[in-house]
Short mmCIF file of C-alpha atoms in Angstrom, two decimals:
data_model
loop_
_atom_site.label_atom_id
_atom_site.label_comp_id
_atom_site.label_asym_id
_atom_site.label_seq_id
_atom_site.Cartn_x
_atom_site.Cartn_y
_atom_site.Cartn_z
CA UNK A 1 17.94 3.04 5.25
CA UNK A 2 15.74 1.69 2.46
CA UNK A 3 17.39 0.38 -0.69
CA UNK A 4 14.19 -0.70 -2.46
CA UNK A 5 10.82 1.03 -2.10
CA UNK A 6 7.60 -0.18 -3.68
CA UNK A 7 4.58 2.12 -3.63
CA UNK A 8 1.06 1.28 -4.75
CA UNK A 9 2.25 -1.34 -7.22
CA UNK A 10 -0.51 -2.72 -9.46
CA UNK A 11 -0.48 -5.19 -12.34
CA UNK A 12 -3.51 -6.18 -14.40
CA UNK A 13 -3.54 -8.89 -17.06
CA UNK A 14 -6.84 -8.15 -18.78
CA UNK A 15 -9.45 -8.68 -16.09
CA UNK A 16 -7.02 -10.46 -13.76
CA UNK A 17 -5.47 -8.44 -10.94
CA UNK A 18 -2.11 -10.11 -10.34
CA UNK A 19 -0.70 -7.49 -7.94
CA UNK A 20 -2.94 -5.08 -6.06
CA UNK A 21 -1.83 -1.79 -4.46
CA UNK A 22 1.33 -3.27 -2.95
CA UNK A 23 3.61 -1.25 -0.65
CA UNK A 24 6.82 -2.34 1.08
CA UNK A 25 10.43 -1.33 1.63
CA UNK A 26 13.65 -3.33 1.83
CA UNK A 27 16.30 -2.00 4.18
CA UNK A 28 19.97 -2.13 3.21
CA UNK A 29 21.93 -5.27 4.12
CA UNK A 30 18.89 -7.23 5.26
CA UNK A 31 17.31 -10.47 4.07
CA UNK A 32 13.62 -10.04 3.29
CA UNK A 33 11.46 -13.11 2.73
CA UNK A 34 8.38 -13.10 0.49
CA UNK A 35 5.97 -16.00 0.83
CA UNK A 36 2.49 -16.92 -0.30
CA UNK A 37 0.47 -19.77 -1.81
CA UNK A 38 0.77 -20.67 -5.49
CA UNK A 39 -0.67 -17.86 -7.59
CA UNK A 40 -0.13 -15.26 -4.88
CA UNK A 41 1.75 -12.93 -7.24
CA UNK A 42 5.32 -13.51 -6.07
CA UNK A 43 6.90 -14.10 -9.49
CA UNK A 44 4.84 -11.30 -11.03
CA UNK A 45 6.19 -8.98 -8.36
CA UNK A 46 9.77 -9.92 -9.27
CA UNK A 47 8.97 -9.33 -12.93
CA UNK A 48 7.62 -5.87 -12.15
CA UNK A 49 10.63 -4.90 -10.03
CA UNK A 50 13.16 -6.10 -12.61
CA UNK A 51 11.48 -4.62 -15.69
CA UNK A 52 10.14 -7.79 -17.30
CA UNK A 53 6.61 -6.38 -16.93
CA UNK A 54 5.56 -2.73 -16.90
CA UNK A 55 3.30 -1.94 -13.92
CA UNK A 56 -0.31 -0.91 -14.48
CA UNK A 57 0.21 1.53 -11.63
CA UNK A 58 2.57 2.42 -8.80
CA UNK A 59 6.29 3.04 -8.48
CA UNK A 60 9.51 1.12 -7.86
CA UNK A 61 12.32 3.16 -6.30
CA UNK A 62 15.81 1.65 -6.15
CA UNK A 63 18.65 3.36 -4.32
CA UNK A 64 16.71 6.62 -4.43
CA UNK A 65 15.98 6.46 -8.18
CA UNK A 66 12.64 5.79 -9.86
CA UNK A 67 13.23 2.68 -12.02
CA UNK A 68 9.59 1.98 -12.82
CA UNK A 69 9.27 0.53 -16.30
CA UNK A 70 12.99 0.62 -17.17
CA UNK A 71 14.41 -2.26 -19.21
CA UNK A 72 15.86 -5.28 -17.44
CA UNK A 73 19.37 -4.42 -18.67
CA UNK A 74 19.20 -0.86 -17.36
CA UNK A 75 17.90 -2.04 -14.00
CA UNK A 76 20.60 -4.73 -13.76
CA UNK A 77 23.30 -2.20 -14.61
CA UNK A 78 22.15 -0.14 -11.63
CA UNK A 79 22.79 -3.10 -9.31
CA UNK A 80 19.42 -4.89 -9.02
CA UNK A 81 19.46 -8.46 -10.34
CA UNK A 82 17.58 -11.72 -9.90
CA UNK A 83 17.89 -15.46 -10.13
CA UNK A 84 15.20 -17.82 -11.42
CA UNK A 85 13.30 -20.87 -10.14
CA UNK A 86 14.81 -22.95 -12.93
CA UNK A 87 18.55 -22.57 -13.24
CA UNK A 88 19.06 -20.06 -16.03
CA UNK A 89 22.46 -21.34 -17.11
CA UNK A 90 24.38 -21.73 -20.36
CA UNK A 91 24.66 -25.49 -19.99
CA UNK A 92 27.14 -26.15 -22.80
CA UNK A 93 29.62 -23.58 -21.45
CA UNK A 94 32.07 -23.87 -18.58
CA UNK A 95 31.35 -22.45 -15.16
CA UNK A 96 33.78 -19.58 -15.71
CA UNK A 97 32.41 -18.83 -19.18
CA UNK A 98 28.91 -18.62 -17.67
CA UNK A 99 29.97 -15.86 -15.29
CA UNK A 100 31.89 -13.97 -17.99
CA UNK A 101 28.93 -14.09 -20.35
CA UNK A 102 26.53 -13.02 -17.59
CA UNK A 103 28.72 -9.98 -16.97
CA UNK A 104 28.61 -9.12 -20.69
CA UNK A 105 24.83 -9.55 -20.97
CA UNK A 106 24.04 -7.52 -17.86
CA UNK A 107 26.42 -4.69 -18.67
CA UNK A 108 25.77 -4.39 -22.39
CA UNK A 109 22.93 -4.83 -24.85
CA UNK A 110 23.39 -8.59 -25.05
CA UNK A 111 24.83 -9.41 -28.47
CA UNK A 112 25.81 -13.00 -27.72
CA UNK A 113 27.03 -13.68 -31.27
CA UNK A 114 29.48 -10.81 -31.03
CA UNK A 115 30.70 -12.08 -27.67
CA UNK A 116 31.29 -15.60 -28.98
CA UNK A 117 33.16 -14.17 -31.98
CA UNK A 118 35.83 -12.84 -29.66
CA UNK A 119 38.64 -15.46 -29.75
CA UNK A 120 38.99 -16.90 -26.28
CA UNK A 121 36.62 -14.22 -24.95
CA UNK A 122 39.37 -11.66 -25.53
CA UNK A 123 36.81 -8.89 -25.20
CA UNK A 124 36.67 -9.63 -21.47
CA UNK A 125 39.66 -7.97 -19.84
CA UNK A 126 41.76 -9.32 -17.00
CA UNK A 127 39.88 -7.33 -14.40
CA UNK A 128 36.58 -8.95 -15.37
CA UNK A 129 38.11 -12.44 -15.37
CA UNK A 130 39.68 -11.79 -11.99
CA UNK A 131 36.34 -10.65 -10.63
CA UNK A 132 34.62 -13.74 -12.07
CA UNK A 133 37.10 -16.03 -10.33
CA UNK A 134 36.67 -14.13 -7.06
CA UNK A 135 32.92 -14.73 -7.26
CA UNK A 136 33.39 -18.44 -7.98
CA UNK A 137 35.94 -18.82 -5.18
CA UNK A 138 33.69 -17.00 -2.70
CA UNK A 139 30.78 -19.27 -3.59
CA UNK A 140 32.86 -22.44 -3.45
CA UNK A 141 32.86 -23.06 -7.21
CA UNK A 142 36.45 -22.08 -8.04
CA UNK A 143 37.59 -25.68 -8.37
CA UNK A 144 34.81 -26.30 -10.92
CA UNK A 145 35.62 -23.35 -13.20
CA UNK A 146 36.47 -25.53 -16.22
CA UNK A 147 33.54 -27.94 -15.89
CA UNK A 148 30.54 -27.64 -18.16
CA UNK A 149 27.59 -26.19 -16.27
CA UNK A 150 25.40 -29.15 -17.24
CA UNK A 151 27.77 -31.50 -15.41
CA UNK A 152 27.48 -29.77 -12.03
CA UNK A 153 25.32 -31.36 -9.31
CA UNK A 154 21.92 -29.69 -8.90
CA UNK A 155 22.94 -27.81 -5.75
CA UNK A 156 26.02 -26.39 -7.45
CA UNK A 157 23.96 -25.36 -10.47
CA UNK A 158 21.80 -23.31 -8.12
CA UNK A 159 24.92 -21.71 -6.65
CA UNK A 160 26.16 -20.94 -10.17
CA UNK A 161 22.84 -19.20 -10.79
CA UNK A 162 23.71 -16.90 -7.90
CA UNK A 163 27.18 -16.38 -9.36
CA UNK A 164 25.62 -15.17 -12.63
CA UNK A 165 23.51 -12.66 -10.72
CA UNK A 166 26.60 -11.47 -8.85
CA UNK A 167 28.56 -10.85 -12.06
CA UNK A 168 27.73 -7.14 -11.96
CA UNK A 169 28.47 -6.66 -8.24
CA UNK A 170 24.81 -5.99 -7.38
CA UNK A 171 23.56 -4.02 -4.43
CA UNK A 172 20.32 -6.03 -4.29
CA UNK A 173 19.76 -9.63 -5.36
CA UNK A 174 16.31 -11.16 -5.78
CA UNK A 175 16.39 -14.94 -5.29
CA UNK A 176 13.46 -16.88 -6.78
CA UNK A 177 13.03 -20.17 -4.88
CA UNK A 178 16.76 -20.89 -4.60
CA UNK A 179 16.20 -24.17 -2.73
CA UNK A 180 13.90 -25.81 -5.29
CA UNK A 181 14.80 -29.46 -5.80
CA UNK A 182 17.44 -29.52 -3.05
CA UNK A 183 17.74 -32.14 -0.35
CA UNK A 184 18.08 -31.17 3.32
CA UNK A 185 21.90 -31.02 3.24
CA UNK A 186 21.93 -28.85 0.10
CA UNK A 187 19.23 -26.60 1.54
CA UNK A 188 21.19 -25.99 4.74
CA UNK A 189 24.33 -25.24 2.73
CA UNK A 190 22.47 -22.77 0.51
CA UNK A 191 20.94 -21.01 3.52
CA UNK A 192 24.38 -20.61 5.07
CA UNK A 193 25.76 -19.34 1.76
CA UNK A 194 23.01 -16.72 1.38
CA UNK A 195 23.69 -15.44 4.90
CA UNK A 196 27.43 -15.32 4.19
CA UNK A 197 26.90 -13.40 0.95
CA UNK A 198 24.83 -10.84 2.86
CA UNK A 199 27.36 -10.55 5.70
CA UNK A 200 30.66 -10.67 3.82
CA UNK A 201 29.63 -8.86 0.64
CA UNK A 202 27.32 -6.41 2.39
CA UNK A 203 24.54 -7.28 -0.01
CA UNK A 204 20.79 -6.84 0.37
CA UNK A 205 18.78 -9.94 -0.48
CA UNK A 206 15.11 -10.68 -1.13
CA UNK A 207 14.05 -14.34 -1.17
CA UNK A 208 10.87 -15.81 -2.60
CA UNK A 209 10.53 -19.32 -1.22
CA UNK A 210 7.64 -21.71 -0.59
CA UNK A 211 9.38 -23.50 2.29
CA UNK A 212 8.32 -21.75 5.51
CA UNK A 213 11.18 -23.33 7.47
CA UNK A 214 13.69 -21.84 5.03
CA UNK A 215 12.12 -18.38 5.19
CA UNK A 216 12.00 -18.51 8.98
CA UNK A 217 15.66 -19.45 9.13
CA UNK A 218 16.82 -16.80 6.66
CA UNK A 219 14.75 -13.67 7.00
CA UNK A 220 14.72 -10.80 9.44
CA UNK A 221 11.44 -9.59 7.93
CA UNK A 222 8.69 -11.36 5.99
CA UNK A 223 5.96 -10.21 3.60
CA UNK A 224 3.04 -12.54 2.88
CA UNK A 225 1.09 -12.24 -0.39
CA UNK A 226 -2.21 -13.83 -1.31
CA UNK A 227 -4.08 -13.17 -4.58
CA UNK A 228 -1.74 -10.27 -5.29
CA UNK A 229 -2.36 -8.49 -2.00
CA UNK A 230 -0.16 -8.13 1.08
CA UNK A 231 -1.98 -9.86 3.93
CA UNK A 232 0.78 -9.72 6.57
CA UNK A 233 4.20 -8.23 7.22
CA UNK A 234 6.64 -8.37 10.10
CA UNK A 235 9.25 -10.47 11.92
CA UNK A 236 9.08 -14.23 11.24
CA UNK A 237 7.53 -15.34 14.52
CA UNK A 238 4.88 -12.60 14.35
CA UNK A 239 3.92 -13.48 10.80
CA UNK A 240 3.56 -17.21 11.46
CA UNK A 241 1.03 -16.46 14.22
CA UNK A 242 -1.05 -14.22 11.95
CA UNK A 243 -4.53 -15.68 11.41
CA UNK A 244 -4.76 -14.44 7.81
CA UNK A 245 -1.50 -16.21 7.01
CA UNK A 246 -2.63 -19.45 8.63
CA UNK A 247 -5.89 -19.35 6.67
CA UNK A 248 -4.10 -18.60 3.38
CA UNK A 249 -1.87 -21.64 3.79
CA UNK A 250 -4.12 -24.06 5.63
CA UNK A 251 -7.68 -22.84 5.05
CA UNK A 252 -10.29 -22.79 7.80
CA UNK A 253 -12.39 -25.52 9.31
CA UNK A 254 -15.94 -25.75 7.93
CA UNK A 255 -18.32 -23.62 9.99
CA UNK A 256 -15.51 -21.73 11.68
#
């Protein structure tokens, strides 16, 4: 059963067509990979789905509801959240405080000053704090709860970025290049963590990633974008044999 449905999605920036008549669905409790060369429209697509940009045309249906053009907060409150290529953390706050604040910002209008004015974050009840610690423990960050986010190793900062997205118990999480800057050991650990989150938390996950090996190892289904258009879709092995995909990534020999 589909959790996310995208129909005829279009985004123009003046004369530039960033996304062109895009259709796809994401089935519940699957990992979908989205790949494409630089400038293919991957980040724009995420921005359209999550309400950062309003589409020029088309629809986004989440869990049976038309969410096209809704604000990012309203979309997040319905259970659709994202992470970012650069870790979007509150670096001068502790790991636990990051997750508590993320919960507040996603669930409410986002008055950070009001939140900080609450002595000891008293506005966050025990249930929310318990949930935050469960997230950190599940992601292997429980022991780091009192560390400042800026002092975490890069790999753990990426994991904390996932923890922020999970603060509202999402149904669908969009990961934007979660392995950026990681070494091979960190990448393998993150891949295993993403699979575990899907399996144990019954979550649906979409991953934008430039590393083909990562996408092949994570995804049951892959969509390939190029210049805002979908040029291929299917299981990993099928997609990697697709001529249009090979040309988009490698080009063609002169005269071919």
